[in-house]
Amino acid sequence: MTVTADLIASMTLAEKIGQMTTVTATYAITGPTMPHDVDRALREGRVGSMFNLFGVRETEAAQRLALEETRLGIPLFFGFDVLHGFRTIFPMPIAEAGAFDPALWEETARHAATESAAAGLDLTFAPMLDVSRDPRWGRMAEGPGEDPLVASRFAEAKVRGFQGTIQTVIAATAKHFVAYGACIAGRDYASADISDRTLSEVYLPPFRAALGAGVLAVMPSFNDLAAIPMSANRDLLKAVLREQWGFDGVLMSDYNAIAELIPHGVAADLAEAAALALRAGIDIDMMAYAYEKGLPEALERGLVTIDEVDAAVARVLQLKDRLGLFDDPY
């Protein structure tokens, strides 16, 4: 099977939305648990990728369901938070950044990528590139600190290390786009309210550096910037990231973030939430089931078009192709 427009044309709406949906296993829990029958969803083609599942036997078993028991046999990809090593543990990013050594940063990422790939993983939700200047923020340990230049060099080194320069080892995900580390009073999920100049000079440069290094995926932040939730921020996700910077990779939501557009107050229901996220450019819904439950209704109500759905599916399939999964899914 090749990744072509013919493949997308042969897919039902449910199969398309399946490619746009990633679900968690229970090997590691990084967010609120949500009941689901993964095996059944895999057989029905309602899942395009999984995370928090690792181990060769475990990932092969899930891959076999996708390949042998679905109508189209499209392979899955498997993701995991590999922030500072997989089997071999390195210092947390905030500590490693203090070495001011891009060669070291690249080497540790390459080692982590090699171990991750050997455990059946295809993608990491790293590097975290949130510039943070408030020590009250609990997640600052996951990023490279307060300086945008250091963060930019860190971004380039980590993307090179995770992905390789000739053949991709595992895909890197630059997160959390953008200004997540600027949350008010260091309170996680709180709003960020900063000037355009500060956004441009402090918070955006590490992400542009990651794109320059060829990062294959980007994850928007949970919070809002100047009252616009990032999962619905067309100006930054679409106009800047995709159109101005030319990013053609996958945009993946964080855990349950699309459904959280409802408590953010910008969506009345899952259909509106799904439409806002898709129109902002988000290709994959992580554990909100907003695309599965909301996109069919959003299409019926004219909130999105099937062309927008197809464009997202195409980017997901292109990522799988770049990872070599159509040639060697195991």
XYZ file of C-alpha atoms in Angstrom:
330
model
C 0.000 0.000 0.000
C 1.312 3.440 -0.855
C 0.362 6.762 0.650
C -1.650 8.371 -2.137
C -4.803 10.364 -2.644
C -6.364 7.074 -3.762
C -5.927 5.669 -0.254
C -7.697 8.625 1.308
C -10.416 8.453 -1.330
C -11.061 4.816 -0.400
C -11.546 5.578 3.300
C -14.855 6.012 5.057
C -15.326 9.048 7.301
C -14.942 6.809 10.362
C -11.643 5.439 9.028
C -10.373 8.952 8.337
C -11.252 10.090 11.833
C -9.580 6.943 13.156
C -6.288 8.093 11.635
C -6.798 11.403 13.435
C -7.251 9.711 16.828
C -4.546 8.595 19.256
C -5.343 6.635 22.415
C -3.396 5.611 25.477
C -2.492 2.225 26.837
C -1.969 1.785 30.569
C 1.803 1.292 30.700
C 2.149 4.874 31.899
C -0.580 7.311 32.834
C 0.010 10.952 31.967
C -3.523 12.251 32.214
C -6.998 11.453 33.491
C -8.056 7.898 32.712
C -10.861 7.425 30.226
C -12.593 4.068 29.670
C -12.150 2.551 26.242
C -11.792 -0.830 24.572
C -8.538 -0.456 22.645
C -8.576 -3.841 20.909
C -12.095 -3.312 19.628
C -11.293 0.230 18.495
C -8.206 -1.047 16.661
C -10.189 -3.739 14.853
C -12.797 -1.186 13.831
C -10.162 1.178 12.411
C -10.990 3.891 14.945
C -7.390 4.365 16.105
C -4.458 5.649 14.076
C -1.782 5.711 16.776
C -1.152 4.766 20.395
C 0.972 6.032 23.239
C 2.057 4.729 26.636
C 2.599 1.300 25.078
C 6.105 -0.063 24.623
C 7.899 -3.368 24.231
C 8.408 -5.267 20.987
C 5.830 -7.978 21.694
C 3.283 -5.467 22.936
C 3.580 -3.036 20.032
C 3.683 -5.875 17.494
C 0.456 -7.319 18.915
C -1.327 -3.979 18.536
C 0.188 -3.441 15.094
C -1.012 -6.855 13.992
C -4.601 -5.902 14.837
C -4.312 -2.751 12.731
C -2.693 -4.525 9.794
C -4.552 -7.823 9.703
C -7.988 -7.134 11.159
C -8.970 -3.813 9.601
C -10.281 -3.201 6.113
C -7.353 -1.103 4.875
C -4.496 -2.396 7.049
C -2.952 1.018 7.756
C -0.109 0.748 10.293
C -0.111 2.463 13.679
C 2.668 4.556 15.148
C 3.567 4.377 18.844
C 4.529 7.382 20.978
C 5.892 7.922 24.458
C 7.278 10.708 26.657
C 11.038 10.196 26.358
C 12.139 13.427 28.005
C 15.489 12.456 29.519
C 16.262 8.934 28.444
C 14.362 5.691 28.033
C 16.166 2.737 29.641
C 19.278 4.800 30.315
C 18.299 7.843 32.390
C 20.029 11.181 31.843
C 19.642 14.414 33.833
C 16.387 16.304 33.480
C 16.416 18.819 30.602
C 16.764 21.845 32.920
C 19.959 20.291 34.323
C 21.281 19.060 30.988
C 20.775 22.518 29.470
C 23.223 23.851 32.051
C 26.026 21.998 30.281
C 25.698 24.437 27.331
C 26.828 21.616 25.054
C 24.755 20.915 21.904
C 26.899 17.898 21.025
C 26.081 16.337 24.397
C 22.369 17.139 24.008
C 22.329 15.470 20.605
C 24.217 12.420 21.878
C 21.845 11.781 24.789
C 18.818 12.190 22.508
C 20.299 9.746 20.003
C 20.919 7.179 22.734
C 17.364 7.580 24.017
C 15.992 7.301 20.478
C 17.931 4.101 19.799
C 16.641 2.490 22.990
C 13.097 3.701 22.283
C 13.086 2.351 18.746
C 14.338 -0.995 20.031
C 11.273 -1.086 22.303
C 8.891 -0.582 19.398
C 8.427 3.192 19.674
C 8.195 5.527 16.670
C 7.728 8.971 18.214
C 8.580 10.866 21.370
C 6.657 13.771 22.871
C 9.909 15.706 23.222
C 11.746 18.021 23.220
C 9.824 20.333 25.508
C 10.911 23.829 24.497
C 8.906 26.015 26.848
C 11.016 28.969 27.936
C 10.200 29.487 31.610
C 11.227 32.352 33.872
C 8.997 31.656 36.874
C 10.373 28.974 39.226
C 6.867 28.447 40.624
C 5.879 26.631 37.424
C 6.148 22.933 38.203
C 6.979 21.836 34.669
C 10.037 24.016 34.134
C 12.269 21.015 34.923
C 11.147 19.430 31.632
C 12.495 22.281 29.497
C 15.774 24.070 28.812
C 15.270 27.082 31.088
C 14.888 30.807 30.707
C 17.027 31.754 27.711
C 15.648 31.613 24.127
C 19.102 31.197 22.562
C 19.964 28.222 24.757
C 16.484 26.808 24.133
C 16.924 27.193 20.373
C 20.264 25.371 20.353
C 18.740 22.720 22.610
C 15.841 22.337 20.176
C 18.120 21.814 17.186
C 20.330 19.302 18.992
C 17.458 17.260 20.391
C 15.632 17.075 17.053
C 18.825 15.952 15.308
C 19.479 13.395 18.025
C 15.983 11.917 18.108
C 15.360 11.887 14.378
C 18.805 11.385 12.892
C 20.126 13.118 9.817
C 19.789 10.430 7.136
C 17.165 7.947 8.349
C 14.646 8.816 11.038
C 15.244 6.958 14.302
C 12.082 8.185 16.019
C 10.039 11.301 15.301
C 10.463 14.249 17.639
C 7.586 16.440 18.828
C 8.287 20.079 19.669
C 6.063 21.089 22.582
C 4.208 23.038 23.900
C 3.531 25.623 21.224
C 3.583 28.342 22.555
C 4.153 30.388 25.762
C 3.015 27.564 28.042
C 5.912 28.478 30.339
C 4.556 32.025 30.626
C 1.461 30.978 32.594
C 0.432 33.566 35.147
C 1.966 33.067 38.622
C 3.479 29.763 37.488
C 0.104 28.053 37.728
C -0.101 25.186 35.269
C -2.895 25.623 32.683
C -3.283 29.294 33.671
C -3.532 31.971 30.997
C -0.485 33.621 29.488
C -0.677 37.310 28.654
C 2.468 38.686 27.061
C 3.351 41.276 24.445
C 3.788 40.445 20.784
C 7.446 41.431 21.104
C 8.017 39.040 24.017
C 6.232 36.270 22.129
C 8.394 36.879 19.075
C 11.738 37.316 20.828
C 11.474 34.882 23.745
C 8.903 32.140 23.221
C 8.745 31.488 19.471
C 12.470 31.149 18.564
C 12.989 27.617 20.021
C 10.077 26.298 17.959
C 11.330 27.926 14.789
C 14.732 26.360 15.477
C 13.082 22.941 15.862
C 11.329 23.408 12.518
C 14.634 24.392 10.939
C 16.097 21.114 12.211
C 13.253 19.196 10.540
C 11.020 18.282 13.471
C 8.173 16.049 12.299
C 5.515 16.900 14.884
C 4.405 19.827 17.036
C 2.116 19.783 20.090
C 0.139 22.912 21.027
C -0.049 23.952 24.666
C -3.002 23.434 26.996
C -3.430 27.025 28.027
C -4.663 30.165 26.344
C -2.611 33.115 25.158
C -4.357 36.454 25.621
C -7.674 34.602 26.058
C -7.334 32.455 22.905
C -6.850 28.738 23.720
C -3.896 27.413 21.783
C -5.862 24.408 20.509
C -8.049 26.880 18.620
C -5.444 29.533 17.778
C -5.546 29.776 13.986
C -3.300 32.847 13.940
C -0.395 30.986 15.501
C -0.964 27.369 14.477
C -2.040 27.998 10.904
C -0.888 31.484 9.884
C 2.508 31.393 11.623
C 3.456 27.738 12.043
C 2.094 26.331 8.800
C 1.871 29.228 6.360
C 4.650 31.596 7.451
C 7.164 29.004 8.645
C 6.147 26.274 6.189
C 5.604 23.442 8.679
C 4.131 20.460 6.814
C 4.324 17.912 9.625
C 1.718 16.734 12.099
C 0.065 18.877 14.749
C -1.029 16.702 17.676
C -3.152 17.871 20.598
C -2.082 17.313 24.168
C -4.061 14.999 26.467
C -7.799 15.848 26.265
C -6.960 19.390 25.103
C -9.547 19.601 22.326
C -12.424 18.734 24.663
C -11.081 21.356 27.055
C -12.083 24.025 24.560
C -15.534 23.669 26.157
C -14.457 24.726 29.683
C -12.236 27.353 28.046
C -15.547 28.878 26.981
C -14.970 29.020 23.221
C -16.958 25.895 22.252
C -20.458 24.907 23.301
C -20.073 21.197 22.544
C -17.690 18.614 21.079
C -18.744 19.421 17.519
C -17.706 23.042 17.947
C -14.533 22.042 19.788
C -13.554 19.594 17.056
C -14.256 22.171 14.352
C -12.178 24.865 16.077
C -9.221 22.510 16.528
C -9.341 21.141 12.992
C -9.663 24.592 11.438
C -6.693 25.723 13.526
C -4.670 22.911 11.943
C -4.616 20.139 14.569
C -4.384 16.756 12.839
C -4.498 14.314 15.773
C -6.805 14.318 18.790
C -5.201 12.821 21.900
C -7.666 11.137 24.239
C -10.507 13.653 24.006
C -12.489 11.606 21.460
C -13.587 15.002 20.199
C -12.877 14.149 16.568
C -14.575 10.756 16.819
C -17.676 12.120 18.541
C -17.722 15.684 17.223
C -16.454 15.795 13.649
C -19.366 13.946 11.996
C -21.783 16.442 13.503
C -19.458 19.345 12.689
C -19.522 18.239 9.048
C -23.321 17.991 9.078
C -23.584 21.484 10.551
C -21.164 22.944 8.018
C -18.588 23.913 10.640
C -15.794 22.140 8.716
C -15.365 20.648 5.259
C -14.345 17.172 4.199
C -11.342 18.746 2.449
C -10.074 19.934 5.839
C -10.485 16.408 7.201
C -8.670 14.929 4.197
C -5.770 17.375 4.580
C -5.288 16.300 8.196
C -5.459 12.603 7.288
C -2.894 13.160 4.537
C -0.429 14.664 7.020
C -0.877 11.723 9.402
C -0.280 9.229 6.597
C 2.744 11.199 5.403
C 4.220 10.987 8.905
C 3.770 7.219 8.870
C 5.409 7.104 5.460
C 8.355 9.196 6.693
C 8.745 6.755 9.581
C 8.936 3.882 7.106
C 5.890 2.155 8.539
C 4.274 1.334 5.199
C 7.475 -0.480 4.159
C 8.238 -2.126 7.523
C 5.357 -1.771 10.002
C 7.017 -4.011 12.583
